[in-house]
GROMACS .gro file of C-alpha atoms in nm:
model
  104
    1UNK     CA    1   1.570   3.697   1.058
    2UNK     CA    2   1.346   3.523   0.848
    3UNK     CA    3   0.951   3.456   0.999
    4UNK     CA    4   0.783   3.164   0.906
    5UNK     CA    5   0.458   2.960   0.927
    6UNK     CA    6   0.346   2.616   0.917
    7UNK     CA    7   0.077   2.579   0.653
    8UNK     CA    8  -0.120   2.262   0.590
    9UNK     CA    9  -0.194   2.249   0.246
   10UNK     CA   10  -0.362   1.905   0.277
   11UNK     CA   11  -0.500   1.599   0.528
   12UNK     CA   12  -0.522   1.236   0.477
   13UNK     CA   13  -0.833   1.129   0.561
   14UNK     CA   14  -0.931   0.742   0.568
   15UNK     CA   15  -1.206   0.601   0.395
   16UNK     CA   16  -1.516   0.559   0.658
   17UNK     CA   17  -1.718   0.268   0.431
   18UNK     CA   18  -1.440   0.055   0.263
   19UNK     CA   19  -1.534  -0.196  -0.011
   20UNK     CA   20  -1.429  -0.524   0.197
   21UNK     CA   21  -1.513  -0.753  -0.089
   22UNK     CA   22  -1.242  -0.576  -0.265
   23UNK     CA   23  -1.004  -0.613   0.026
   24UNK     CA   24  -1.115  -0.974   0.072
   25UNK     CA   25  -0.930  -1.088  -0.280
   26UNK     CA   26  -0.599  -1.006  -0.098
   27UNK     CA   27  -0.666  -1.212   0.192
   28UNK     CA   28  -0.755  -1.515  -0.033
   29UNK     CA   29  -0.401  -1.726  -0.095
   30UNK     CA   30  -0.612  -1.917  -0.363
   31UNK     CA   31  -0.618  -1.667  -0.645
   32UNK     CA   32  -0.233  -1.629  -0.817
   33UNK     CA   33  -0.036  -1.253  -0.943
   34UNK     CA   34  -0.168  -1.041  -0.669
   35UNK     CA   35  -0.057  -0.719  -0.626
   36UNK     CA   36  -0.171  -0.488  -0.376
   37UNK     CA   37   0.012  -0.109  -0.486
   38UNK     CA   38   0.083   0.200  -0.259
   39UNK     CA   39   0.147   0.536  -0.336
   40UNK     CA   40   0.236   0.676   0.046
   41UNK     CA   41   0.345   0.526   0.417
   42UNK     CA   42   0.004   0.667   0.493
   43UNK     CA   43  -0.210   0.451   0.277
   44UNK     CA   44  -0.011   0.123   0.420
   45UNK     CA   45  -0.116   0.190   0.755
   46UNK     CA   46  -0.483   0.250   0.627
   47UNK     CA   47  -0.508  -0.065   0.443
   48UNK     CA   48  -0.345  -0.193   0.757
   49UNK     CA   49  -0.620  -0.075   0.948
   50UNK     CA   50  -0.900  -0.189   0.745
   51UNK     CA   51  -0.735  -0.546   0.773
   52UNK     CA   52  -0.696  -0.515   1.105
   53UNK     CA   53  -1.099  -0.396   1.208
   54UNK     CA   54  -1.219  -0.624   0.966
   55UNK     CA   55  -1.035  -0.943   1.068
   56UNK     CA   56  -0.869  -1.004   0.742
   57UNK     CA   57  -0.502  -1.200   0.701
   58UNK     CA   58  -0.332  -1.055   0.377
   59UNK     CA   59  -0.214  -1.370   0.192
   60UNK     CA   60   0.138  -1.370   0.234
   61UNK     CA   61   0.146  -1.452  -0.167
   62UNK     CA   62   0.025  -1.075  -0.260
   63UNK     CA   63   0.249  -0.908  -0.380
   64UNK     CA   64   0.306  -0.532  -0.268
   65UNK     CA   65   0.455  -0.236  -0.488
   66UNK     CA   66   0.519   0.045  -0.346
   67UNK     CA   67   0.553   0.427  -0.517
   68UNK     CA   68   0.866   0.464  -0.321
   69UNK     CA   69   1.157   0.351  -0.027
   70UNK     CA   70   0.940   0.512   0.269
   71UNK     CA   71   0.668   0.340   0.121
   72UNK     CA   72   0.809   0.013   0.131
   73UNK     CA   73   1.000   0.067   0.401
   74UNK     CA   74   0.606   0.136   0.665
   75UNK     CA   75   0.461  -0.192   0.409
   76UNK     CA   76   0.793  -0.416   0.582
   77UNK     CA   77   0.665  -0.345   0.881
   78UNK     CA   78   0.319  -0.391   0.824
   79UNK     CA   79   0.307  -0.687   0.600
   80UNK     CA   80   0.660  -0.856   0.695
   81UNK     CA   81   0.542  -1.157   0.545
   82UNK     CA   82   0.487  -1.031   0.167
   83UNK     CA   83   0.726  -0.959  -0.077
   84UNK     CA   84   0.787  -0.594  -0.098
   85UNK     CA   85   0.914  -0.380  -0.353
   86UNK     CA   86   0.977  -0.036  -0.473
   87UNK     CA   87   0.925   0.119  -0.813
   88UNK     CA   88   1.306   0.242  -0.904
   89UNK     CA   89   1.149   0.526  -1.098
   90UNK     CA   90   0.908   0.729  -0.796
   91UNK     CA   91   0.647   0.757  -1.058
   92UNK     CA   92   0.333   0.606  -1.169
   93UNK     CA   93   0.489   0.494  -1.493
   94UNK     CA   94   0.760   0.321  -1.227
   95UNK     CA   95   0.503   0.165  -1.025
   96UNK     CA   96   0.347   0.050  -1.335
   97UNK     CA   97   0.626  -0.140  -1.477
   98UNK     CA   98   0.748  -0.277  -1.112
   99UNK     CA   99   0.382  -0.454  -1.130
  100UNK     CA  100   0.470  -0.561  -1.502
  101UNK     CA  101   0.807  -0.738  -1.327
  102UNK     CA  102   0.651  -0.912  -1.078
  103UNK     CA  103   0.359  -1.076  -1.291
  104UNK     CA  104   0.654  -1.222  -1.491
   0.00000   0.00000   0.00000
């Protein structure tokens, strides 16, 4: 047989000092083509999070892109009341024209 070991190549660590005048815009319904993008289930639950200790609603009129399916599928959950989508390409360049499509 075959031995193996677990590695970890790499953590995600939050961000201790967010900018919440940047995450402000997103809770502001006043300000139209919003999109808030996410590249990992991991950094939905963060933003979560920082919503969440700062006291911040997420407009339900942001949109959110996300890199992927998993992605999108932790951002339903989190922000049921947005509309969520995935890239159809799991790239950047996808993620970038899913955010072209829904400022159209």
């Amino acid at each position: 047989g075959a031995n193996c070991f677990q590695l970890e190549i790499y953590t995600t660590k939050n961000n201790d000092t967010p900018d919440l005048e940047s995450v402000k815009v997103f809770s502001n319904s006043s300000q139209l083509n919003k999109i808030i993008c996410f590249t990992s289930p991991e950094a939905v639950s963060a933003f979560k999070e920082i919503t969440v200790n700062a006291k911040l609603e997420i407009s339900n009129s942001a949109f959110v892109a996300c890199l992927g399916p998993l992605t999108a599928q932790r951002a339903k959950i989190l922000f049921p009341g947005n509309l969520i989508e995935h890239a159809s390409n799991y790239s950047y360049n996808g993620l970038i024209q899913l955010c072209n499509k829904l400022l159209q």
